[in-house]
Structures are given as structure tokens and as C-alpha cells.
Amino acid sequence: MFEESLQNIGAAVMGRNMFGPIGGGAWGDQQWTGWWGDNPPYHYPVFVVTHHPRKPVEMEGGTTFHFVTDGIESALDQAKKAADGKDVMLWGGGQVAQQYLAAGLLDELELHVVPVLLGGGSRLLDNLGDADVRLEQVRAVEAPGVTHLKYRILPGTSS
């Protein structure tokens, strides 16, 4: 199920903490290149939403991390252009996913739920302000150690 969701990805967006290091603030002299080693699993352009400018980081396998400081809409626009007609994946984390949900910028939401307690994180459907987020379940598949959930994002009602 997870592999199926990756078949038509041309670019991605992620938040600063997903790229890491968590709570890192400004980049400083760090040469941090992500959690994944020299060959990240993406193999396409990834746009990192951050408040801290940084030059792009090119990695093995075709992954280039671009650091976007002018908001989630800009990151999405840049990712769409880079994807060249393919899908754009939002990898997370929770805070940037909340921003995209609240802004109405997601078409689908796929969750792959694994019962591992990591000790923290963001509640995905919290902090949405007064956004009218409506989800329609498309699929729920249980497998050993994981449940795959897929939702279509429906237009909210206007007040």
C-alpha cells in the first residue's frame, strides 16, 4: 500500500523538523543533510518549509533539498513546477501538515499507522483554527503491524 502511494511522485514538501535536526533553529555552521545518510529515499526534489535560509543540498540518487522561507504556498508552487505533471507528496511532519490542511491545500490524506510510541510529536488534526476540514474515507486496510488509511479532502462549507 505504501509503495503504491509513491508511484507517481515527482517532488515533495516537508517541514523543517522532518528534515531535522529537531528544534535546530538557524542552520549555523552545521552541515546537516537529513536523517537518511548520503542517499535519501526520495530521489526527486524536496522542498523544506523553514524560517532559516540555506542553499540547496544535493544528495546521491537525485534528491535535492531546497529550503523555502516564504511560506507553504510558495513551497507547494515550487514543488508542482519541479514535479512536471506528477504528484507532489507532503511528507510531514505534523505541524506543516496542519498548515496545509488548514489552508485547504491538500487533495488526499494517506496515513500509515504503526503502533510505535515515540514519546512526542504533533497531533495531526489539532491546531487547524476555524478551517472546515472534511474527510471522506476512501480506504482502510489492516496488515500485520500497520493500518493504511486513505481520505479524500472534501470542500468545506462557507459560513
mmCIF file with all atom_site columns, C-alpha atoms in Angstrom:
data_model
loop_
_atom_site.group_PDB
_atom_site.id
_atom_site.type_symbol
_atom_site.label_atom_id
_atom_site.label_alt_id
_atom_site.label_comp_id
_atom_site.label_asym_id
_atom_site.label_entity_id
_atom_site.label_seq_id
_atom_site.pdbx_PDB_ins_code
_atom_site.Cartn_x
_atom_site.Cartn_y
_atom_site.Cartn_z
_atom_site.occupancy
_atom_site.B_iso_or_equiv
_atom_site.pdbx_formal_charge
_atom_site.auth_seq_id
_atom_site.auth_comp_id
_atom_site.auth_asym_id
_atom_site.auth_atom_id
_atom_site.pdbx_PDB_model_num
ATOM 1   C CA . MET A 1 1   ? 0.000   0.000  0.000   1.00 0.00 ? 1   MET A CA 1
ATOM 2   C CA . PHE A 1 2   ? 2.777   2.393  0.932   1.00 0.00 ? 2   PHE A CA 1
ATOM 3   C CA . GLU A 1 3   ? 4.743   1.631  -2.243  1.00 0.00 ? 3   GLU A CA 1
ATOM 4   C CA . GLU A 1 4   ? 1.598   2.241  -4.305  1.00 0.00 ? 4   GLU A CA 1
ATOM 5   C CA . SER A 1 5   ? 1.321   5.751  -2.853  1.00 0.00 ? 5   SER A CA 1
ATOM 6   C CA . LEU A 1 6   ? 4.843   6.545  -4.117  1.00 0.00 ? 6   LEU A CA 1
ATOM 7   C CA . GLN A 1 7   ? 4.394   5.507  -7.754  1.00 0.00 ? 7   GLN A CA 1
ATOM 8   C CA . ASN A 1 8   ? 3.724   8.891  -9.370  1.00 0.00 ? 8   ASN A CA 1
ATOM 9   C CA . ILE A 1 9   ? 5.676   11.281 -7.128  1.00 0.00 ? 9   ILE A CA 1
ATOM 10  C CA . GLY A 1 10  ? 7.693   13.984 -8.874  1.00 0.00 ? 10  GLY A CA 1
ATOM 11  C CA . ALA A 1 11  ? 8.526   16.236 -5.899  1.00 0.00 ? 11  ALA A CA 1
ATOM 12  C CA . ALA A 1 12  ? 7.803   16.586 -2.194  1.00 0.00 ? 12  ALA A CA 1
ATOM 13  C CA . VAL A 1 13  ? 7.356   19.087 0.604   1.00 0.00 ? 13  VAL A CA 1
ATOM 14  C CA . MET A 1 14  ? 8.346   18.594 4.235   1.00 0.00 ? 14  MET A CA 1
ATOM 15  C CA . GLY A 1 15  ? 8.685   20.713 7.338   1.00 0.00 ? 15  GLY A CA 1
ATOM 16  C CA . ARG A 1 16  ? 11.907  21.828 8.991   1.00 0.00 ? 16  ARG A CA 1
ATOM 17  C CA . ASN A 1 17  ? 11.643  19.300 11.819  1.00 0.00 ? 17  ASN A CA 1
ATOM 18  C CA . MET A 1 18  ? 11.033  16.430 9.392   1.00 0.00 ? 18  MET A CA 1
ATOM 19  C CA . PHE A 1 19  ? 14.314  17.336 7.690   1.00 0.00 ? 19  PHE A CA 1
ATOM 20  C CA . GLY A 1 20  ? 15.917  17.885 11.118  1.00 0.00 ? 20  GLY A CA 1
ATOM 21  C CA . PRO A 1 21  ? 17.628  18.329 13.428  1.00 0.00 ? 21  PRO A CA 1
ATOM 22  C CA . ILE A 1 22  ? 14.509  18.888 15.534  1.00 0.00 ? 22  ILE A CA 1
ATOM 23  C CA . GLY A 1 23  ? 14.371  22.267 17.261  1.00 0.00 ? 23  GLY A CA 1
ATOM 24  C CA . GLY A 1 24  ? 17.510  23.242 15.420  1.00 0.00 ? 24  GLY A CA 1
ATOM 25  C CA . GLY A 1 25  ? 16.634  26.890 14.745  1.00 0.00 ? 25  GLY A CA 1
ATOM 26  C CA . ALA A 1 26  ? 19.102  28.586 12.426  1.00 0.00 ? 26  ALA A CA 1
ATOM 27  C CA . TRP A 1 27  ? 21.414  26.297 10.452  1.00 0.00 ? 27  TRP A CA 1
ATOM 28  C CA . GLY A 1 28  ? 24.647  27.877 11.691  1.00 0.00 ? 28  GLY A CA 1
ATOM 29  C CA . ASP A 1 29  ? 27.791  26.040 10.647  1.00 0.00 ? 29  ASP A CA 1
ATOM 30  C CA . GLN A 1 30  ? 26.052  22.656 10.698  1.00 0.00 ? 30  GLN A CA 1
ATOM 31  C CA . GLN A 1 31  ? 26.357  20.534 7.626   1.00 0.00 ? 31  GLN A CA 1
ATOM 32  C CA . TRP A 1 32  ? 23.173  18.604 8.467   1.00 0.00 ? 32  TRP A CA 1
ATOM 33  C CA . THR A 1 33  ? 21.860  16.757 5.423   1.00 0.00 ? 33  THR A CA 1
ATOM 34  C CA . GLY A 1 34  ? 18.871  14.949 6.908   1.00 0.00 ? 34  GLY A CA 1
ATOM 35  C CA . TRP A 1 35  ? 18.231  11.715 8.755   1.00 0.00 ? 35  TRP A CA 1
ATOM 36  C CA . TRP A 1 36  ? 18.816  9.437  5.774   1.00 0.00 ? 36  TRP A CA 1
ATOM 37  C CA . GLY A 1 37  ? 22.546  9.382  5.009   1.00 0.00 ? 37  GLY A CA 1
ATOM 38  C CA . ASP A 1 38  ? 24.102  10.187 1.647   1.00 0.00 ? 38  ASP A CA 1
ATOM 39  C CA . ASN A 1 39  ? 21.313  8.613  -0.437  1.00 0.00 ? 39  ASN A CA 1
ATOM 40  C CA . PRO A 1 40  ? 17.889  9.713  0.918   1.00 0.00 ? 40  PRO A CA 1
ATOM 41  C CA . PRO A 1 41  ? 14.888  7.606  -0.179  1.00 0.00 ? 41  PRO A CA 1
ATOM 42  C CA . TYR A 1 42  ? 13.199  10.389 -2.155  1.00 0.00 ? 42  TYR A CA 1
ATOM 43  C CA . HIS A 1 43  ? 15.109  10.555 -5.481  1.00 0.00 ? 43  HIS A CA 1
ATOM 44  C CA . TYR A 1 44  ? 13.304  13.759 -6.518  1.00 0.00 ? 44  TYR A CA 1
ATOM 45  C CA . PRO A 1 45  ? 13.350  17.419 -5.400  1.00 0.00 ? 45  PRO A CA 1
ATOM 46  C CA . VAL A 1 46  ? 12.210  18.024 -1.807  1.00 0.00 ? 46  VAL A CA 1
ATOM 47  C CA . PHE A 1 47  ? 11.139  21.490 -0.636  1.00 0.00 ? 47  PHE A CA 1
ATOM 48  C CA . VAL A 1 48  ? 11.720  22.089 3.081   1.00 0.00 ? 48  VAL A CA 1
ATOM 49  C CA . VAL A 1 49  ? 9.484   24.747 4.691   1.00 0.00 ? 49  VAL A CA 1
ATOM 50  C CA . THR A 1 50  ? 11.643  26.705 7.122   1.00 0.00 ? 50  THR A CA 1
ATOM 51  C CA . HIS A 1 51  ? 12.257  30.158 8.571   1.00 0.00 ? 51  HIS A CA 1
ATOM 52  C CA . HIS A 1 52  ? 16.019  29.754 8.095   1.00 0.00 ? 52  HIS A CA 1
ATOM 53  C CA . PRO A 1 53  ? 17.546  30.274 4.636   1.00 0.00 ? 53  PRO A CA 1
ATOM 54  C CA . ARG A 1 54  ? 20.048  27.760 3.316   1.00 0.00 ? 54  ARG A CA 1
ATOM 55  C CA . LYS A 1 55  ? 21.490  26.871 -0.081  1.00 0.00 ? 55  LYS A CA 1
ATOM 56  C CA . PRO A 1 56  ? 20.099  23.714 -1.731  1.00 0.00 ? 56  PRO A CA 1
ATOM 57  C CA . VAL A 1 57  ? 21.693  20.436 -0.671  1.00 0.00 ? 57  VAL A CA 1
ATOM 58  C CA . GLU A 1 58  ? 22.271  17.924 -3.468  1.00 0.00 ? 58  GLU A CA 1
ATOM 59  C CA . MET A 1 59  ? 22.404  14.279 -2.430  1.00 0.00 ? 59  MET A CA 1
ATOM 60  C CA . GLU A 1 60  ? 23.007  10.952 -4.154  1.00 0.00 ? 60  GLU A CA 1
ATOM 61  C CA . GLY A 1 61  ? 20.166  9.333  -6.080  1.00 0.00 ? 61  GLY A CA 1
ATOM 62  C CA . GLY A 1 62  ? 18.639  12.543 -7.435  1.00 0.00 ? 62  GLY A CA 1
ATOM 63  C CA . THR A 1 63  ? 17.425  14.097 -4.178  1.00 0.00 ? 63  THR A CA 1
ATOM 64  C CA . THR A 1 64  ? 17.970  17.831 -3.795  1.00 0.00 ? 64  THR A CA 1
ATOM 65  C CA . PHE A 1 65  ? 16.682  19.564 -0.677  1.00 0.00 ? 65  PHE A CA 1
ATOM 66  C CA . HIS A 1 66  ? 15.513  23.143 -1.378  1.00 0.00 ? 66  HIS A CA 1
ATOM 67  C CA . PHE A 1 67  ? 14.866  25.402 1.615   1.00 0.00 ? 67  PHE A CA 1
ATOM 68  C CA . VAL A 1 68  ? 11.790  27.623 1.257   1.00 0.00 ? 68  VAL A CA 1
ATOM 69  C CA . THR A 1 69  ? 11.411  30.593 3.593   1.00 0.00 ? 69  THR A CA 1
ATOM 70  C CA . ASP A 1 70  ? 8.418   32.353 2.029   1.00 0.00 ? 70  ASP A CA 1
ATOM 71  C CA . GLY A 1 71  ? 5.614   30.050 3.142   1.00 0.00 ? 71  GLY A CA 1
ATOM 72  C CA . ILE A 1 72  ? 3.737   26.861 2.421   1.00 0.00 ? 72  ILE A CA 1
ATOM 73  C CA . GLU A 1 73  ? 2.100   28.172 -0.763  1.00 0.00 ? 73  GLU A CA 1
ATOM 74  C CA . SER A 1 74  ? 5.490   29.019 -2.244  1.00 0.00 ? 74  SER A CA 1
ATOM 75  C CA . ALA A 1 75  ? 6.861   25.581 -1.319  1.00 0.00 ? 75  ALA A CA 1
ATOM 76  C CA . LEU A 1 76  ? 3.864   23.927 -2.990  1.00 0.00 ? 76  LEU A CA 1
ATOM 77  C CA . ASP A 1 77  ? 4.163   26.075 -6.131  1.00 0.00 ? 77  ASP A CA 1
ATOM 78  C CA . GLN A 1 78  ? 7.874   25.264 -6.447  1.00 0.00 ? 78  GLN A CA 1
ATOM 79  C CA . ALA A 1 79  ? 7.213   21.559 -5.873  1.00 0.00 ? 79  ALA A CA 1
ATOM 80  C CA . LYS A 1 80  ? 4.448   21.497 -8.523  1.00 0.00 ? 80  LYS A CA 1
ATOM 81  C CA . LYS A 1 81  ? 6.781   23.062 -11.079 1.00 0.00 ? 81  LYS A CA 1
ATOM 82  C CA . ALA A 1 82  ? 9.551   20.607 -10.221 1.00 0.00 ? 82  ALA A CA 1
ATOM 83  C CA . ALA A 1 83  ? 7.144   17.631 -10.354 1.00 0.00 ? 83  ALA A CA 1
ATOM 84  C CA . ASP A 1 84  ? 6.420   18.397 -14.023 1.00 0.00 ? 84  ASP A CA 1
ATOM 85  C CA . GLY A 1 85  ? 2.889   16.963 -14.041 1.00 0.00 ? 85  GLY A CA 1
ATOM 86  C CA . LYS A 1 86  ? 3.477   14.227 -11.471 1.00 0.00 ? 86  LYS A CA 1
ATOM 87  C CA . ASP A 1 87  ? 2.106   14.241 -7.917  1.00 0.00 ? 87  ASP A CA 1
ATOM 88  C CA . VAL A 1 88  ? 3.538   16.239 -5.019  1.00 0.00 ? 88  VAL A CA 1
ATOM 89  C CA . MET A 1 89  ? 3.848   14.354 -1.728  1.00 0.00 ? 89  MET A CA 1
ATOM 90  C CA . LEU A 1 90  ? 3.641   16.096 1.643   1.00 0.00 ? 90  LEU A CA 1
ATOM 91  C CA . TRP A 1 91  ? 5.893   14.043 3.900   1.00 0.00 ? 91  TRP A CA 1
ATOM 92  C CA . GLY A 1 92  ? 5.176   15.899 7.130   1.00 0.00 ? 92  GLY A CA 1
ATOM 93  C CA . GLY A 1 93  ? 5.772   16.467 9.955   1.00 0.00 ? 93  GLY A CA 1
ATOM 94  C CA . GLY A 1 94  ? 2.647   17.174 11.850  1.00 0.00 ? 94  GLY A CA 1
ATOM 95  C CA . GLN A 1 95  ? 2.926   20.962 12.080  1.00 0.00 ? 95  GLN A CA 1
ATOM 96  C CA . VAL A 1 96  ? 3.429   21.541 8.360   1.00 0.00 ? 96  VAL A CA 1
ATOM 97  C CA . ALA A 1 97  ? 0.640   19.046 7.574   1.00 0.00 ? 97  ALA A CA 1
ATOM 98  C CA . GLN A 1 98  ? -1.672  21.060 9.874   1.00 0.00 ? 98  GLN A CA 1
ATOM 99  C CA . GLN A 1 99  ? -0.801  24.232 7.945   1.00 0.00 ? 99  GLN A CA 1
ATOM 100 C CA . TYR A 1 100 ? -1.595  22.623 4.579   1.00 0.00 ? 100 TYR A CA 1
ATOM 101 C CA . LEU A 1 101 ? -4.857  21.122 5.903   1.00 0.00 ? 101 LEU A CA 1
ATOM 102 C CA . ALA A 1 102 ? -5.976  24.434 7.413   1.00 0.00 ? 102 ALA A CA 1
ATOM 103 C CA . ALA A 1 103 ? -5.149  26.282 4.179   1.00 0.00 ? 103 ALA A CA 1
ATOM 104 C CA . GLY A 1 104 ? -7.159  23.809 2.066   1.00 0.00 ? 104 GLY A CA 1
ATOM 105 C CA . LEU A 1 105 ? -4.106  22.851 0.002   1.00 0.00 ? 105 LEU A CA 1
ATOM 106 C CA . LEU A 1 106 ? -4.357  19.044 0.239   1.00 0.00 ? 106 LEU A CA 1
ATOM 107 C CA . ASP A 1 107 ? -6.363  16.759 -2.070  1.00 0.00 ? 107 ASP A CA 1
ATOM 108 C CA . GLU A 1 108 ? -5.803  13.498 -0.196  1.00 0.00 ? 108 GLU A CA 1
ATOM 109 C CA . LEU A 1 109 ? -4.518  12.357 3.149   1.00 0.00 ? 109 LEU A CA 1
ATOM 110 C CA . GLU A 1 110 ? -2.830  8.970  3.471   1.00 0.00 ? 110 GLU A CA 1
ATOM 111 C CA . LEU A 1 111 ? -1.848  7.706  6.887   1.00 0.00 ? 111 LEU A CA 1
ATOM 112 C CA . HIS A 1 112 ? 0.185   4.587  7.547   1.00 0.00 ? 112 HIS A CA 1
ATOM 113 C CA . VAL A 1 113 ? -0.377  3.965  11.248  1.00 0.00 ? 113 VAL A CA 1
ATOM 114 C CA . VAL A 1 114 ? 2.207   1.856  13.070  1.00 0.00 ? 114 VAL A CA 1
ATOM 115 C CA . PRO A 1 115 ? 1.805   1.337  16.836  1.00 0.00 ? 115 PRO A CA 1
ATOM 116 C CA . VAL A 1 116 ? 5.205   2.681  17.887  1.00 0.00 ? 116 VAL A CA 1
ATOM 117 C CA . LEU A 1 117 ? 5.332   5.184  20.749  1.00 0.00 ? 117 LEU A CA 1
ATOM 118 C CA . LEU A 1 118 ? 7.992   7.777  20.030  1.00 0.00 ? 118 LEU A CA 1
ATOM 119 C CA . GLY A 1 119 ? 7.347   9.975  23.054  1.00 0.00 ? 119 GLY A CA 1
ATOM 120 C CA . GLY A 1 120 ? 6.164   13.129 21.337  1.00 0.00 ? 120 GLY A CA 1
ATOM 121 C CA . GLY A 1 121 ? 5.072   14.727 18.128  1.00 0.00 ? 121 GLY A CA 1
ATOM 122 C CA . SER A 1 122 ? 2.190   16.762 16.811  1.00 0.00 ? 122 SER A CA 1
ATOM 123 C CA . ARG A 1 123 ? -1.463  15.805 16.785  1.00 0.00 ? 123 ARG A CA 1
ATOM 124 C CA . LEU A 1 124 ? -2.280  15.868 13.084  1.00 0.00 ? 124 LEU A CA 1
ATOM 125 C CA . LEU A 1 125 ? -5.848  17.181 13.314  1.00 0.00 ? 125 LEU A CA 1
ATOM 126 C CA . ASP A 1 126 ? -5.147  19.794 16.010  1.00 0.00 ? 126 ASP A CA 1
ATOM 127 C CA . ASN A 1 127 ? -4.387  23.495 15.548  1.00 0.00 ? 127 ASN A CA 1
ATOM 128 C CA . LEU A 1 128 ? -6.498  23.907 12.411  1.00 0.00 ? 128 LEU A CA 1
ATOM 129 C CA . GLY A 1 129 ? -8.064  27.147 13.619  1.00 0.00 ? 129 GLY A CA 1
ATOM 130 C CA . ASP A 1 130 ? -11.511 27.657 12.159  1.00 0.00 ? 130 ASP A CA 1
ATOM 131 C CA . ALA A 1 131 ? -10.737 25.652 8.999   1.00 0.00 ? 131 ALA A CA 1
ATOM 132 C CA . ASP A 1 132 ? -13.653 23.469 7.909   1.00 0.00 ? 132 ASP A CA 1
ATOM 133 C CA . VAL A 1 133 ? -11.731 20.256 7.164   1.00 0.00 ? 133 VAL A CA 1
ATOM 134 C CA . ARG A 1 134 ? -13.893 17.398 5.932   1.00 0.00 ? 134 ARG A CA 1
ATOM 135 C CA . LEU A 1 135 ? -12.531 13.936 5.209   1.00 0.00 ? 135 LEU A CA 1
ATOM 136 C CA . GLU A 1 136 ? -14.140 11.133 3.222   1.00 0.00 ? 136 GLU A CA 1
ATOM 137 C CA . GLN A 1 137 ? -12.620 7.725  3.843   1.00 0.00 ? 137 GLN A CA 1
ATOM 138 C CA . VAL A 1 138 ? -11.516 6.101  0.603   1.00 0.00 ? 138 VAL A CA 1
ATOM 139 C CA . ARG A 1 139 ? -9.747  3.056  2.005   1.00 0.00 ? 139 ARG A CA 1
ATOM 140 C CA . ALA A 1 140 ? -8.785  1.330  5.245   1.00 0.00 ? 140 ALA A CA 1
ATOM 141 C CA . VAL A 1 141 ? -6.559  -1.730 5.033   1.00 0.00 ? 141 VAL A CA 1
ATOM 142 C CA . GLU A 1 142 ? -5.238  -3.606 8.032   1.00 0.00 ? 142 GLU A CA 1
ATOM 143 C CA . ALA A 1 143 ? -1.971  -5.512 7.703   1.00 0.00 ? 143 ALA A CA 1
ATOM 144 C CA . PRO A 1 144 ? 0.383   -7.061 10.250  1.00 0.00 ? 144 PRO A CA 1
ATOM 145 C CA . GLY A 1 145 ? 1.808   -4.183 12.302  1.00 0.00 ? 145 GLY A CA 1
ATOM 146 C CA . VAL A 1 146 ? 0.248   -1.369 10.257  1.00 0.00 ? 146 VAL A CA 1
ATOM 147 C CA . THR A 1 147 ? -3.092  0.107  9.200   1.00 0.00 ? 147 THR A CA 1
ATOM 148 C CA . HIS A 1 148 ? -3.256  2.036  5.924   1.00 0.00 ? 148 HIS A CA 1
ATOM 149 C CA . LEU A 1 149 ? -5.862  4.822  5.792   1.00 0.00 ? 149 LEU A CA 1
ATOM 150 C CA . LYS A 1 150 ? -6.680  6.999  2.806   1.00 0.00 ? 150 LYS A CA 1
ATOM 151 C CA . TYR A 1 151 ? -9.018  10.012 2.847   1.00 0.00 ? 151 TYR A CA 1
ATOM 152 C CA . ARG A 1 152 ? -10.206 12.427 0.180   1.00 0.00 ? 152 ARG A CA 1
ATOM 153 C CA . ILE A 1 153 ? -10.309 16.036 1.362   1.00 0.00 ? 153 ILE A CA 1
ATOM 154 C CA . LEU A 1 154 ? -13.774 17.449 0.703   1.00 0.00 ? 154 LEU A CA 1
ATOM 155 C CA . PRO A 1 155 ? -14.567 21.135 0.251   1.00 0.00 ? 155 PRO A CA 1
ATOM 156 C CA . GLY A 1 156 ? -15.776 22.716 3.481   1.00 0.00 ? 156 GLY A CA 1
ATOM 157 C CA . THR A 1 157 ? -18.948 24.723 3.816   1.00 0.00 ? 157 THR A CA 1
ATOM 158 C CA . SER A 1 158 ? -18.824 28.506 3.757   1.00 0.00 ? 158 SER A CA 1
ATOM 159 C CA . SER A 1 159 ? -20.225 30.493 6.653   1.00 0.00 ? 159 SER A CA 1
#
